[in-house]
GROMACS .gro file of C-alpha atoms in nm:
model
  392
    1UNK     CA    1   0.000   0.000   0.000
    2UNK     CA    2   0.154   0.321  -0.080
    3UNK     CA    3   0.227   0.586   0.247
    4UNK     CA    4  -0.034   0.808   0.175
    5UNK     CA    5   0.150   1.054   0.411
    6UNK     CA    6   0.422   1.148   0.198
    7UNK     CA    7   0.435   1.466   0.026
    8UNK     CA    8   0.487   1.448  -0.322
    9UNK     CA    9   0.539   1.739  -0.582
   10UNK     CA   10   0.508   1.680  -0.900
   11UNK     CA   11   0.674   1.991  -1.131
   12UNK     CA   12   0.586   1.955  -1.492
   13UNK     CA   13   0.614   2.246  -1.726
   14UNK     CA   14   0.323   2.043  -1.977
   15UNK     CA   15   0.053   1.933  -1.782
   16UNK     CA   16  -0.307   1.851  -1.840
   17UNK     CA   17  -0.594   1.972  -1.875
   18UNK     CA   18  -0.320   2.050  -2.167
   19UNK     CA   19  -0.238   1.759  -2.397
   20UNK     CA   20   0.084   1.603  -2.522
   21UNK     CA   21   0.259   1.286  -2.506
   22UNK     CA   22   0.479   1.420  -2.194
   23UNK     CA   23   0.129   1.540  -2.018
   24UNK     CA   24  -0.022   1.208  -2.016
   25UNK     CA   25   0.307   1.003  -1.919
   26UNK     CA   26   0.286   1.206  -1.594
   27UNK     CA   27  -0.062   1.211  -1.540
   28UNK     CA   28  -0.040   0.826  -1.575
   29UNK     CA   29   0.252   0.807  -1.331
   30UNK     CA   30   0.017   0.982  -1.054
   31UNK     CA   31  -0.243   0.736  -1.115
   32UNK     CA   32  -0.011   0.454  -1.105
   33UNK     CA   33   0.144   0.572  -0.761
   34UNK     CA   34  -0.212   0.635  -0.639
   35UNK     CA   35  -0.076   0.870  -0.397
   36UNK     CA   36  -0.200   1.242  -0.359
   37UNK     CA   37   0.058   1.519  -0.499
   38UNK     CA   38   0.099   1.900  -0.537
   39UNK     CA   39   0.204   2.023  -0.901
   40UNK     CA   40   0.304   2.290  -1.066
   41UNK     CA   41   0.309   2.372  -1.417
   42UNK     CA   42   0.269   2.598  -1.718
   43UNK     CA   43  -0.052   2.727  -1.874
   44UNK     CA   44   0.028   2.597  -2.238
   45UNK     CA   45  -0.265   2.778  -2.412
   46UNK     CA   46  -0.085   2.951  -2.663
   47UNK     CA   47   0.052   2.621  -2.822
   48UNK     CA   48  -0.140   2.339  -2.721
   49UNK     CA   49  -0.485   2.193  -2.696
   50UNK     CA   50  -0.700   2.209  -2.365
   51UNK     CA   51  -0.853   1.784  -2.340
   52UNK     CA   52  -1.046   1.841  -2.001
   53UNK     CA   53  -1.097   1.450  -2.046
   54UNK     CA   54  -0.715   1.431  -1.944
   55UNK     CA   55  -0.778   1.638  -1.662
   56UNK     CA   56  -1.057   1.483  -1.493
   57UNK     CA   57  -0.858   1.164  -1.522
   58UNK     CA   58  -0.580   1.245  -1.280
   59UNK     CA   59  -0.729   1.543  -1.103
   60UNK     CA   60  -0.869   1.238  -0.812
   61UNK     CA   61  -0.486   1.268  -0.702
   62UNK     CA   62  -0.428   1.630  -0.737
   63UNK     CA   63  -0.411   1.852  -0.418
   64UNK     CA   64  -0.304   2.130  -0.509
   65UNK     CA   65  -0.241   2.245  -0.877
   66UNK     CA   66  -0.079   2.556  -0.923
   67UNK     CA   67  -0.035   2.720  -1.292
   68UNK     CA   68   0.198   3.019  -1.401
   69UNK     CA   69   0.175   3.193  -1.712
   70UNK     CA   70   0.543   3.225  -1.881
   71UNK     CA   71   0.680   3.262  -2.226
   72UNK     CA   72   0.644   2.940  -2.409
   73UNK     CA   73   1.000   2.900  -2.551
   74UNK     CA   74   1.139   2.526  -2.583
   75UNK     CA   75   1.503   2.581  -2.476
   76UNK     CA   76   1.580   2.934  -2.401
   77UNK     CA   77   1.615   3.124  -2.110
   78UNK     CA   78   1.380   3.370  -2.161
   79UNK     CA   79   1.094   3.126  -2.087
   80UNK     CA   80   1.310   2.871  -1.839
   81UNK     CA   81   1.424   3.107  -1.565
   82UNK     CA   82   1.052   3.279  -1.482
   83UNK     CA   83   0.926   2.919  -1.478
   84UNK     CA   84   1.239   2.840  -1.170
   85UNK     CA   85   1.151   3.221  -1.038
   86UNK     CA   86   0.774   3.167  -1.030
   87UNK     CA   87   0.783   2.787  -0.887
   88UNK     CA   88   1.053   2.857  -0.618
   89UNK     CA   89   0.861   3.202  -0.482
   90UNK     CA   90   0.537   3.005  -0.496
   91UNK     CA   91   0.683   2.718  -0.324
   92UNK     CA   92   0.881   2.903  -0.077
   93UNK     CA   93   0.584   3.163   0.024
   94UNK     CA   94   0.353   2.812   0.082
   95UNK     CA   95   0.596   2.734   0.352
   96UNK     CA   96   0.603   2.350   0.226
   97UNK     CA   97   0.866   2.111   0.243
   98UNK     CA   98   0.800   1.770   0.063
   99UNK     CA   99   0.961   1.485   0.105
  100UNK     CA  100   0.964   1.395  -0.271
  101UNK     CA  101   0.959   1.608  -0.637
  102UNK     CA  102   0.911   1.445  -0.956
  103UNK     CA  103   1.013   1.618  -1.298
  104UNK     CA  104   0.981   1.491  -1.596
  105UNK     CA  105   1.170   1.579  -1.958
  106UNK     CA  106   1.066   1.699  -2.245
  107UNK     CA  107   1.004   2.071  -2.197
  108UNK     CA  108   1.357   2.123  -1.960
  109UNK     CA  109   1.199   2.377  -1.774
  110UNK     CA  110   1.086   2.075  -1.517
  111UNK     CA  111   1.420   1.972  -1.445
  112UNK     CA  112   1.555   2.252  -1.362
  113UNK     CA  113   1.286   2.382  -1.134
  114UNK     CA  114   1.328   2.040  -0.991
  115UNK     CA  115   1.687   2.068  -0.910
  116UNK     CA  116   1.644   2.383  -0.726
  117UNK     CA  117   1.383   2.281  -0.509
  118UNK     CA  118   1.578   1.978  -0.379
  119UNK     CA  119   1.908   2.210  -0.356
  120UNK     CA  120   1.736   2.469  -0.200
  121UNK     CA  121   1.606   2.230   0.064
  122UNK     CA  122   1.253   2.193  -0.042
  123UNK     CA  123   1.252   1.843  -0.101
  124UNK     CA  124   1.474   1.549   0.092
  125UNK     CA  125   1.476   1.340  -0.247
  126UNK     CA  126   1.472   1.410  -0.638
  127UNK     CA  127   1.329   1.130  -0.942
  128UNK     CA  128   1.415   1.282  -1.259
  129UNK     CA  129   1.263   1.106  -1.543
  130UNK     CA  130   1.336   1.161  -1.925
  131UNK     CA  131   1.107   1.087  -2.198
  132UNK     CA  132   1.361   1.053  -2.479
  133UNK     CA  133   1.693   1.114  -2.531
  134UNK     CA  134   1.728   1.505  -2.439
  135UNK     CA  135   2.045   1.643  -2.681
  136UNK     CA  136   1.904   1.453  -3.019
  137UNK     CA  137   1.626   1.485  -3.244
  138UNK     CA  138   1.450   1.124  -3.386
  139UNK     CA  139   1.717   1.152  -3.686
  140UNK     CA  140   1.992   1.222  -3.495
  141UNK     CA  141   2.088   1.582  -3.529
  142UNK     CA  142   2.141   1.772  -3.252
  143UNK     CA  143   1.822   1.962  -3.075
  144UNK     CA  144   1.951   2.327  -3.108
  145UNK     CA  145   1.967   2.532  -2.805
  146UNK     CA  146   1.986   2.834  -2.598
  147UNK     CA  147   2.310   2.863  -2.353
  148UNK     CA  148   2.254   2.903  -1.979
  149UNK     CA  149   2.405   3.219  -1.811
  150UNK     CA  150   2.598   3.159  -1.509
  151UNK     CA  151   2.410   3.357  -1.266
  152UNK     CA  152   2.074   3.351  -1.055
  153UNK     CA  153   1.913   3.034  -0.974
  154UNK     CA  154   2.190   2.872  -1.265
  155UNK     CA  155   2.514   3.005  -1.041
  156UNK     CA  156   2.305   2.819  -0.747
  157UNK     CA  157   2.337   2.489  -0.938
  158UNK     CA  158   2.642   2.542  -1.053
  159UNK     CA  159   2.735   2.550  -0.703
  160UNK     CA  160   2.562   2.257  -0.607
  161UNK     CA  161   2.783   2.048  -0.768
  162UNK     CA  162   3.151   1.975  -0.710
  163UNK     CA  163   3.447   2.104  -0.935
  164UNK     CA  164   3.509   1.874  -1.175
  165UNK     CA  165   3.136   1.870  -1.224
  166UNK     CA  166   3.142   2.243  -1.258
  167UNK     CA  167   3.371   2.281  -1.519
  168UNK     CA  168   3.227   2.047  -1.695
  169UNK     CA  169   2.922   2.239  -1.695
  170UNK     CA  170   3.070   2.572  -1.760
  171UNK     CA  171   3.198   2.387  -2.064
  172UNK     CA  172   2.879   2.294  -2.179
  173UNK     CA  173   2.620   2.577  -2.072
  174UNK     CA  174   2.361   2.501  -2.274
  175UNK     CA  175   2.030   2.467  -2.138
  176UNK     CA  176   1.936   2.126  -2.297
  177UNK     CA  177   2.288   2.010  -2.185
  178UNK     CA  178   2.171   2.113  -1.820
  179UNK     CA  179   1.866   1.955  -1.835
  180UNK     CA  180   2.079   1.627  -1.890
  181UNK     CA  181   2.373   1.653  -1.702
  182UNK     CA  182   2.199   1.864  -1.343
  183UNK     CA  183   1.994   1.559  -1.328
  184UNK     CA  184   2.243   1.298  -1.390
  185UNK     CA  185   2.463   1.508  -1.096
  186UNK     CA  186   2.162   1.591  -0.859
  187UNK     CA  187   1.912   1.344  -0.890
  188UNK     CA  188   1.820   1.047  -0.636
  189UNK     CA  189   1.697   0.840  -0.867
  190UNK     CA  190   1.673   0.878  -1.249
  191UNK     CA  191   1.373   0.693  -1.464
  192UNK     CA  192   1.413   0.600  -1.847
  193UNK     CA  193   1.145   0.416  -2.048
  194UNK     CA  194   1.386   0.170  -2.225
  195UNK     CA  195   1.725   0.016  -2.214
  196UNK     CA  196   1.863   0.181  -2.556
  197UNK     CA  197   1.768   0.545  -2.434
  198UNK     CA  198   1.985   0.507  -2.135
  199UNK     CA  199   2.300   0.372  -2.306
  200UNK     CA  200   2.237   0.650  -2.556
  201UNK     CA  201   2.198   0.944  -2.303
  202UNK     CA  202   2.504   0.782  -2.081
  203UNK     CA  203   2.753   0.780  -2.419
  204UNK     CA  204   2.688   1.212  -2.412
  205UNK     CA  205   2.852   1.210  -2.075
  206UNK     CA  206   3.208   1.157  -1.996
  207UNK     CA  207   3.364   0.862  -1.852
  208UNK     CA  208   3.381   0.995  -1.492
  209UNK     CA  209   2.963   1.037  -1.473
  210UNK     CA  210   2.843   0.729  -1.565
  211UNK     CA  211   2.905   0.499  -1.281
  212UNK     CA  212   2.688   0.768  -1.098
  213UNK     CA  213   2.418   0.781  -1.333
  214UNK     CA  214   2.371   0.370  -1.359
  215UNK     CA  215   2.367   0.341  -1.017
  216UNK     CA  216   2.061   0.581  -1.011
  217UNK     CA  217   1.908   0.449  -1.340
  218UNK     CA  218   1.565   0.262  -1.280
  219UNK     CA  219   1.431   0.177  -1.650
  220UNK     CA  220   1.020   0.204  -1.643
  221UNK     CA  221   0.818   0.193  -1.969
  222UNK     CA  222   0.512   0.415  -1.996
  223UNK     CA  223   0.248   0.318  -1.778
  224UNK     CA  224  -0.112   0.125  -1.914
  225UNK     CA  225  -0.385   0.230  -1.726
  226UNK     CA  226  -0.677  -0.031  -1.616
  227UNK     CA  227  -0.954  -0.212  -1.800
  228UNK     CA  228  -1.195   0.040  -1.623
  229UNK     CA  229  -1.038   0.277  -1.819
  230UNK     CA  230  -1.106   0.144  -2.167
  231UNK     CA  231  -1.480   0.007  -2.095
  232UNK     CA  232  -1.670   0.162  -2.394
  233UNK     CA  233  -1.996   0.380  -2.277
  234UNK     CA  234  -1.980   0.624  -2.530
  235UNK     CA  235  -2.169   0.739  -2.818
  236UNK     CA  236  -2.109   0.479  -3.141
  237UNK     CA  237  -1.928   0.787  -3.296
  238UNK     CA  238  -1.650   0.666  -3.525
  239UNK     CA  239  -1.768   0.332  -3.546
  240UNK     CA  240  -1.530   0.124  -3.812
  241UNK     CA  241  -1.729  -0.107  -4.070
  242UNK     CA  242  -1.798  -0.457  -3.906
  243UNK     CA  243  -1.727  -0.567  -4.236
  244UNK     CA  244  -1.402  -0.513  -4.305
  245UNK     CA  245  -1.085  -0.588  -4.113
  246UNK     CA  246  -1.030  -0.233  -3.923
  247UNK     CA  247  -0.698  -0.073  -3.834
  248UNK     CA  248  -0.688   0.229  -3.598
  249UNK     CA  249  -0.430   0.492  -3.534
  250UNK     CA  250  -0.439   0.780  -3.294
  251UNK     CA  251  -0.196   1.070  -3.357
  252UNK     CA  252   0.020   1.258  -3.606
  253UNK     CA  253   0.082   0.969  -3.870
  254UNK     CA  254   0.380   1.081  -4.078
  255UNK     CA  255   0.450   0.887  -4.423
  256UNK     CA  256   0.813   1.005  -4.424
  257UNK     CA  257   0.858   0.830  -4.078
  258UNK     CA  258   0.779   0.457  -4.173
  259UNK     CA  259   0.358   0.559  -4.223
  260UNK     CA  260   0.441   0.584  -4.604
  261UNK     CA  261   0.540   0.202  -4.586
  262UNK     CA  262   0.238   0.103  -4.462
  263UNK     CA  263   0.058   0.276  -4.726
  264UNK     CA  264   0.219   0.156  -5.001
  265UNK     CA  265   0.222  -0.229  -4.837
  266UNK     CA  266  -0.139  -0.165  -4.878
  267UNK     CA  267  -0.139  -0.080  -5.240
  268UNK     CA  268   0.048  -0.376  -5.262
  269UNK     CA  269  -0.272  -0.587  -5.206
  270UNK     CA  270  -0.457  -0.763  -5.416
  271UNK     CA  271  -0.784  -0.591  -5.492
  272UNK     CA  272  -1.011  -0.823  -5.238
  273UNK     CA  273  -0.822  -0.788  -5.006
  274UNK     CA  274  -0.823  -0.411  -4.998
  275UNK     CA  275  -1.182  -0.437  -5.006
  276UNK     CA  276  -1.170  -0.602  -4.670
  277UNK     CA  277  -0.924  -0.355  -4.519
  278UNK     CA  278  -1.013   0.000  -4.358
  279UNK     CA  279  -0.698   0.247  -4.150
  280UNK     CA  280  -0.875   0.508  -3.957
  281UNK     CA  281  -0.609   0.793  -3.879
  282UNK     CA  282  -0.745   0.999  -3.606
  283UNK     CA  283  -0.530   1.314  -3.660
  284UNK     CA  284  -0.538   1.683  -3.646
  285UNK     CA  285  -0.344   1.738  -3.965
  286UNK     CA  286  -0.394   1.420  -4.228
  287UNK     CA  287  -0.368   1.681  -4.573
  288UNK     CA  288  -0.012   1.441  -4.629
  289UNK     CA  289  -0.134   1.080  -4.572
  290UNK     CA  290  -0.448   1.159  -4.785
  291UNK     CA  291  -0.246   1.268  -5.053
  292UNK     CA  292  -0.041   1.004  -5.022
  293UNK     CA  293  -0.320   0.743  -5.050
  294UNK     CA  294  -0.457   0.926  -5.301
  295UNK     CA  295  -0.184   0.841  -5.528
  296UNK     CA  296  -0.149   0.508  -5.430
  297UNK     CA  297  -0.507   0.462  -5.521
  298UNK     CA  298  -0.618   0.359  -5.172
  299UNK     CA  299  -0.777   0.625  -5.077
  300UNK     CA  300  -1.119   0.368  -5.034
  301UNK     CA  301  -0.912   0.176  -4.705
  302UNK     CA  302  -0.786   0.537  -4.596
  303UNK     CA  303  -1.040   0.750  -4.321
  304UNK     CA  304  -0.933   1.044  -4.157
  305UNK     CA  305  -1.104   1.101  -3.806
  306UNK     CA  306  -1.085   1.407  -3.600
  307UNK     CA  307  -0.890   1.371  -3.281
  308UNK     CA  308  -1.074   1.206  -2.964
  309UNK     CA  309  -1.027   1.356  -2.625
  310UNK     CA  310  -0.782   1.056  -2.444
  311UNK     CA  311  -1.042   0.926  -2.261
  312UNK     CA  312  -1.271   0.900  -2.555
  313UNK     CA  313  -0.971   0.711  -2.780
  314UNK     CA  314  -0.865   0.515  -2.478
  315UNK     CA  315  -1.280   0.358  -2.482
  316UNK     CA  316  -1.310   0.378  -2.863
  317UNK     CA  317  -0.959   0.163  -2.928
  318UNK     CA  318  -1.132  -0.172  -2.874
  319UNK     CA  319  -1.371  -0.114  -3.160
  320UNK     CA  320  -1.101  -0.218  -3.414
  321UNK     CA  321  -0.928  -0.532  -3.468
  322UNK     CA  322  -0.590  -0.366  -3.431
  323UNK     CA  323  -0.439  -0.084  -3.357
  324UNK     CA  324  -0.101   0.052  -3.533
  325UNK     CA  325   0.188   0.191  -3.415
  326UNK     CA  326   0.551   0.174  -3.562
  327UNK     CA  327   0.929   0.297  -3.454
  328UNK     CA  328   1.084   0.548  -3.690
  329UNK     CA  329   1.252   0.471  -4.053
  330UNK     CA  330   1.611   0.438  -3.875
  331UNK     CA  331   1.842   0.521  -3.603
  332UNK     CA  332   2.145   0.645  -3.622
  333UNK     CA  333   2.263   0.603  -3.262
  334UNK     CA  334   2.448   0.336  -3.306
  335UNK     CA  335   2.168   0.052  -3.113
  336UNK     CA  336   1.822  -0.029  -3.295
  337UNK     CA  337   1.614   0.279  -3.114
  338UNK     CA  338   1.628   0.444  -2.790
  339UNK     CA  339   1.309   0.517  -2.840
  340UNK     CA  340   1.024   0.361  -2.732
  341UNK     CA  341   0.679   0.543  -2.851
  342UNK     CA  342   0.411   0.638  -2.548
  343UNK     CA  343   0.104   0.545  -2.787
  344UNK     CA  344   0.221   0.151  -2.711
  345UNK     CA  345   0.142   0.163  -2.390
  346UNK     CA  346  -0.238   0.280  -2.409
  347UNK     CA  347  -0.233  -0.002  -2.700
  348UNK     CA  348  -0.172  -0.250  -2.483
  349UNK     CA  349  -0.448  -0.197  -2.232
  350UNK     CA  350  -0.695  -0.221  -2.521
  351UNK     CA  351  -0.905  -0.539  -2.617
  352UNK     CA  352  -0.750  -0.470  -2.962
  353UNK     CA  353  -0.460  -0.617  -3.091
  354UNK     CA  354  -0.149  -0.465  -3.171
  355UNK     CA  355   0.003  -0.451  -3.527
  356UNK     CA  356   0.373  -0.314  -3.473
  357UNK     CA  357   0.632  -0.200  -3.729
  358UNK     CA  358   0.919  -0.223  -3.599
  359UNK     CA  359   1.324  -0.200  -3.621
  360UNK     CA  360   1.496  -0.521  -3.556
  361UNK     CA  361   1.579  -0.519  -3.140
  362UNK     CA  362   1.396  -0.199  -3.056
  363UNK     CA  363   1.262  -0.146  -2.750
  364UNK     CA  364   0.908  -0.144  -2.948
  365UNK     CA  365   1.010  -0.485  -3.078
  366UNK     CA  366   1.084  -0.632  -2.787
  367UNK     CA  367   0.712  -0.574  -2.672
  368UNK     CA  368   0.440  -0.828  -2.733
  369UNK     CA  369   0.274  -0.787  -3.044
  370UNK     CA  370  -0.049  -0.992  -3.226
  371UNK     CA  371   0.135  -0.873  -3.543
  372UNK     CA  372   0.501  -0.787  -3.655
  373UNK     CA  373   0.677  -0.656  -3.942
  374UNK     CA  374   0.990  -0.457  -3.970
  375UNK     CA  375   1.069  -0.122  -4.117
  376UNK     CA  376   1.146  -0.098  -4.457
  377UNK     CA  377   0.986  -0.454  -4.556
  378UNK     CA  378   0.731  -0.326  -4.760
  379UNK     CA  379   0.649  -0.721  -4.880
  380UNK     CA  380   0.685  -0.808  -4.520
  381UNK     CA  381   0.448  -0.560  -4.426
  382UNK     CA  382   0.141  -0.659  -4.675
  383UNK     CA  383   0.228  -1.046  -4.597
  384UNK     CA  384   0.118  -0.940  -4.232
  385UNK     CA  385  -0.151  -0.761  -4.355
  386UNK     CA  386  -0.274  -1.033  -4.559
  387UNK     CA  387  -0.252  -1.285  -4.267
  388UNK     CA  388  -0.498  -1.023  -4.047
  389UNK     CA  389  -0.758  -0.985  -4.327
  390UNK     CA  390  -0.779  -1.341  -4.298
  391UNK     CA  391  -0.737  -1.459  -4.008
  392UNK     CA  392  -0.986  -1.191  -3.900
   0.00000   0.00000   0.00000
């Protein structure tokens, strides 16, 4: 049973009732904790959607939810250091000291809020989680930056940490390279969703770190929530055709990103078979993928849907026979993929099965699947197709 008499704060710059893949990870780890928690975060009007859904989900653990408005700026100053300013006034004039903070990554701001709570002596212990590899983009360029200046709350840090540590940071004062490295220096206990994404984010530091940061490492995929959350009691809105073997996906479906595979290894089948075969993309933005199908002369198995509210798609999933999800093209880190996509994990608490396209040894492949292929096997791809449609 969890000790319900801990304080727990959870600081996370994106945070519902606003959505994105980092909002719902969190929300999910309060629920799976089931233990009440203070949090602060952003109010992310100005660039993403309000799901209220998402909110009345985790708001049962929420007891106190504090929101400051901030320039919305990814890496860069300008928006990090009122975020630190605004969190460590509020939490200093509420006169509470917590025996726990959370942070999670993407959006850096979290982190280093984070670490100046637990330096400053608001909280006795620090779990820093990161959602994907911080420095690097999915194609392996570098995620450009703003530097840190060496004053303020930063000079605190800096402090914080011993010498060697210091000039390693003065050598590297960016702010995504902060929002690495303060953690991996700071933190009590650091949380990564797969193997791959850890020995990628541990080759960016030097030699002398790493002993510290395994030691800390605890590996944790995404949480699935319960069956009671995907028991269908909603309107039969987007209902897929009990005739035909149906294929969901929920989210931004990119054809230059392994979707456009999966297109064309539809094309590739014969005619009655397509005629048994339906992919509903619920998406925001599906202009691309129609045109896509479109030319591929598909357009008949392709549906666009609007986007559901999570607690809608999480109830709606089980209508289909499968639901899709795939890694990216390729990796260029030098293992199959450190990383391992959130949208698996609400998969796999759905009566549906899961159709997976994956790289050879990625975390995604190593996950139970009712159907495989890999990247880049277009054949492959329609073969497993094939063996759905009839299997059923």
């Amino acid at each position: 049973m969890p000790d319900q008499t801990t304080r727990r704060l959870v600081v996370a710059f994106n945070f519902p009732p606003f959505t994105d893949g980092s909002a719902v990870t969190v929300a999910k780890r309060i629920i799976e904790a089931d233990v009440p928690v203070d949090v602060f975060s952003a109010d992310l009007s100005s660039v993403r959607a309000r799901d209220e859904s998402l909110w009345d989900l985790v708001s049962p653990w929420i007891r106190d939810h504090q929101t400051v408005k901030v320039p919305i700026l990814f890496a860069d100053e300008r928006s990090l250091v009122p975020f630190v300013t605004a969190g460590e006034t509020a939490i200093r004039k509420r006169g509470t000291s917590y025996d726990e903070v959370y942070s999670r990554s993407m959006w850096p701001h979290s982190h280093f809020l984070a670490a100046r709570l637990r330096t400053a002596g608001h909280a006795d212990r620090w779990i820093a989680e990161f959602s994907d590899p911080i420095l690097w983009h999915v194609d392996g360029t570098p995620r450009p930056s703003g530097t840190t200046s060496l004053k303020g709350s930063n000079l605190r840090l800096l402090r914080a940490v011993d010498h060697r540590s210091q000039t390693f940071l003065r050598n590297n004062a960016t702010v995504l390279a902060w929002a690495q490295f303060i953690p991996f220096l700071l933190a009590d206990q650091l949380v990564f969703t797969n193997e791959q994404q850890l020995t990628v984010m541990l080759s960016d530091a030097p030699e002398w770190m790493r002993a510290g940061v395994e030691k800390k490492a605890v590996i944790a995929p995404h949480p699935t929530l319960g069956s009671e959350h995907y028991r269908d009691e909603s309107e039969p809105t987007a209902t897929p055709s009990s005739s035909r073997y149906s294929i969901g996906y929920f989210g931004t479906f990119y054809p230059n990103r392994g979707g456009g595979e999966f297109l064309e290894a539809i094309s590739l089948l014969p005619a009655e078979m397509r005629e048994r075969l339906e992919l509903h993309v619920f998406t925001a933005d599906a202009g691309t993928l129609l045109d896509v199908a479109a030319r591929l002369n598909i357009s008949d198995c392709v549906h666009r849907r609007p986007p559901l509210p999570f607690r809608d798609f999480l109830r709606v999933s089980g209508r289909y026979d499968a639901l899709l999800v795939n890694d990216i093209a390729t990796s260029p880190f030098g293992v199959p993929s450190p990383f391992l996509p959130s949208k698996y994990s609400d998969y796999a608490g759905s009566s549906a099965a899961t159709m997976a396209i994956t790289l050879p040894s990625s975390p995604l492949d190593n996950k139970p699947a009712r159907w495989r292929a890999h990247v880049g096997d277009v054949d492959g791809i329609a073969r497993m197709l094939a063996s759905a449609i009839t299997v059923g």
